[in-house]
Amino acid sequence: MAWTKVLGANALTPGAREVVKVGDRKILLLNHENQLYAVDNTCPHLKMPLTKGKIEDGAIVCSFHRSAFDLKNGQVKTWCPFPPVVGKLLGKVSPEKTLPTYPLKVEEGNILIDVPSV
């Protein structure tokens, strides 16, 4: 694993969110109920930012199409609740696309994440 220091651990207090850039990726760091998570800040379906997505039942909800992604593994927990007609307007959106998640650790007061090279 190639760990990259991205933020001081004290900067991510409970409930906090921070977007960091590693290479060409924007990664959303979250402190939800004193558990840290690192996920892509871009919805894999609509390519929109997840920064303002609500956290519900251990998942982040896309503000744009309301699908929910598990914070631990990025799997779709709840798919877009819109009627099928609206879903067609979204284009070829597939519930099989998961949200990339990244391993992280806290070491010597810093948050480090492992982001594979593209």
CSV table of C-alpha atoms in Angstrom, one decimal:
chain,number,residue,atom,x,y,z
A,1,MET,CA,0.0,0.0,0.0
A,2,ALA,CA,1.1,3.5,-0.8
A,3,TRP,CA,-0.1,5.7,2.1
A,4,THR,CA,-0.5,9.4,1.5
A,5,LYS,CA,-0.8,11.9,4.3
A,6,VAL,CA,-3.9,14.1,3.6
A,7,LEU,CA,-5.0,15.8,6.7
A,8,GLY,CA,-4.3,16.3,10.4
A,9,ALA,CA,-6.5,14.0,12.4
A,10,ASN,CA,-7.7,16.9,14.7
A,11,ALA,CA,-9.1,18.7,11.6
A,12,LEU,CA,-11.8,16.0,11.1
A,13,THR,CA,-13.9,16.3,14.2
A,14,PRO,CA,-17.2,14.3,14.6
A,15,GLY,CA,-19.6,15.3,11.9
A,16,ALA,CA,-16.9,17.0,9.9
A,17,ARG,CA,-16.3,16.6,6.1
A,18,GLU,CA,-13.3,17.6,4.1
A,19,VAL,CA,-12.5,17.2,0.4
A,20,VAL,CA,-8.8,16.5,-0.3
A,21,LYS,CA,-7.1,16.0,-3.6
A,22,VAL,CA,-4.8,13.1,-4.3
A,23,GLY,CA,-3.4,13.1,-7.8
A,24,ASP,CA,-6.4,13.8,-10.0
A,25,ARG,CA,-9.0,12.4,-7.5
A,26,LYS,CA,-11.1,14.4,-5.2
A,27,ILE,CA,-11.7,12.4,-2.0
A,28,LEU,CA,-14.3,13.1,0.6
A,29,LEU,CA,-13.2,12.4,4.2
A,30,LEU,CA,-16.0,12.0,6.7
A,31,ASN,CA,-16.1,11.6,10.4
A,32,HIS,CA,-19.5,9.9,11.1
A,33,GLU,CA,-20.1,8.9,14.7
A,34,ASN,CA,-16.4,8.9,15.4
A,35,GLN,CA,-15.7,6.6,12.5
A,36,LEU,CA,-13.5,7.9,9.6
A,37,TYR,CA,-14.3,7.1,6.0
A,38,ALA,CA,-12.7,8.1,2.6
A,39,VAL,CA,-14.9,7.9,-0.5
A,40,ASP,CA,-14.7,9.5,-4.0
A,41,ASN,CA,-16.4,12.9,-3.9
A,42,THR,CA,-18.1,12.2,-7.2
A,43,CYS,CA,-21.2,10.1,-7.6
A,44,PRO,CA,-20.3,7.3,-10.0
A,45,HIS,CA,-23.7,7.7,-11.8
A,46,LEU,CA,-24.2,11.4,-12.4
A,47,LYS,CA,-20.6,12.6,-11.8
A,48,MET,CA,-21.9,15.2,-9.3
A,49,PRO,CA,-20.2,16.0,-5.9
A,50,LEU,CA,-21.3,14.2,-2.8
A,51,THR,CA,-20.0,16.9,-0.4
A,52,LYS,CA,-23.5,17.8,0.7
A,53,GLY,CA,-25.0,14.3,0.7
A,54,LYS,CA,-26.9,13.3,3.8
A,55,ILE,CA,-25.6,10.4,5.9
A,56,GLU,CA,-28.4,7.8,6.6
A,57,ASP,CA,-28.0,4.3,8.1
A,58,GLY,CA,-24.3,4.1,7.4
A,59,ALA,CA,-24.6,5.4,3.8
A,60,ILE,CA,-24.1,8.7,1.9
A,61,VAL,CA,-27.1,9.8,-0.2
A,62,CYS,CA,-26.5,11.5,-3.5
A,63,SER,CA,-28.2,14.9,-3.4
A,64,PHE,CA,-29.1,14.7,-7.1
A,65,HIS,CA,-30.6,11.2,-7.6
A,66,ARG,CA,-31.0,10.1,-4.0
A,67,SER,CA,-29.2,6.7,-4.3
A,68,ALA,CA,-27.4,5.7,-1.1
A,69,PHE,CA,-23.9,4.3,-1.0
A,70,ASP,CA,-22.5,2.2,1.9
A,71,LEU,CA,-19.7,4.2,3.5
A,72,LYS,CA,-17.6,1.1,4.2
A,73,ASN,CA,-17.6,-0.6,0.7
A,74,GLY,CA,-19.4,1.8,-1.7
A,75,GLN,CA,-22.1,-0.6,-2.6
A,76,VAL,CA,-25.5,0.8,-3.6
A,77,LYS,CA,-27.8,0.3,-0.5
A,78,THR,CA,-30.8,2.2,-2.0
A,79,TRP,CA,-31.3,2.9,-5.6
A,80,CYS,CA,-32.8,6.0,-7.1
A,81,PRO,CA,-36.4,6.4,-5.8
A,82,PHE,CA,-37.6,8.3,-8.8
A,83,PRO,CA,-40.3,6.7,-11.1
A,84,PRO,CA,-39.0,4.8,-14.1
A,85,VAL,CA,-39.9,7.6,-16.5
A,86,VAL,CA,-37.6,10.1,-14.6
A,87,GLY,CA,-34.9,7.4,-14.4
A,88,LYS,CA,-34.9,7.2,-18.2
A,89,LEU,CA,-34.3,11.0,-18.3
A,90,LEU,CA,-31.2,10.4,-16.2
A,91,GLY,CA,-29.6,8.5,-19.1
A,92,LYS,CA,-27.9,5.2,-18.8
A,93,VAL,CA,-27.5,5.2,-15.1
A,94,SER,CA,-26.7,1.8,-13.7
A,95,PRO,CA,-27.2,0.7,-10.1
A,96,GLU,CA,-24.3,-1.7,-10.5
A,97,LYS,CA,-21.8,1.2,-10.3
A,98,THR,CA,-20.3,1.4,-6.8
A,99,LEU,CA,-18.8,4.4,-5.1
A,100,PRO,CA,-15.0,4.0,-4.8
A,101,THR,CA,-13.8,3.8,-1.2
A,102,TYR,CA,-10.3,4.0,0.2
A,103,PRO,CA,-8.5,2.4,3.1
A,104,LEU,CA,-7.4,5.0,5.7
A,105,LYS,CA,-5.6,5.1,9.0
A,106,VAL,CA,-4.5,7.6,11.6
A,107,GLU,CA,-0.8,7.6,12.3
A,108,GLU,CA,1.2,10.1,14.3
A,109,GLY,CA,-1.7,12.6,14.4
A,110,ASN,CA,-2.3,12.4,10.6
A,111,ILE,CA,-4.9,10.8,8.4
A,112,LEU,CA,-3.4,8.7,5.7
A,113,ILE,CA,-5.2,7.1,2.8
A,114,ASP,CA,-4.3,4.6,0.1
A,115,VAL,CA,-5.3,5.7,-3.3
A,116,PRO,CA,-4.3,3.3,-6.1
A,117,SER,CA,-2.7,5.0,-9.1
A,118,VAL,CA,-4.8,5.1,-12.2
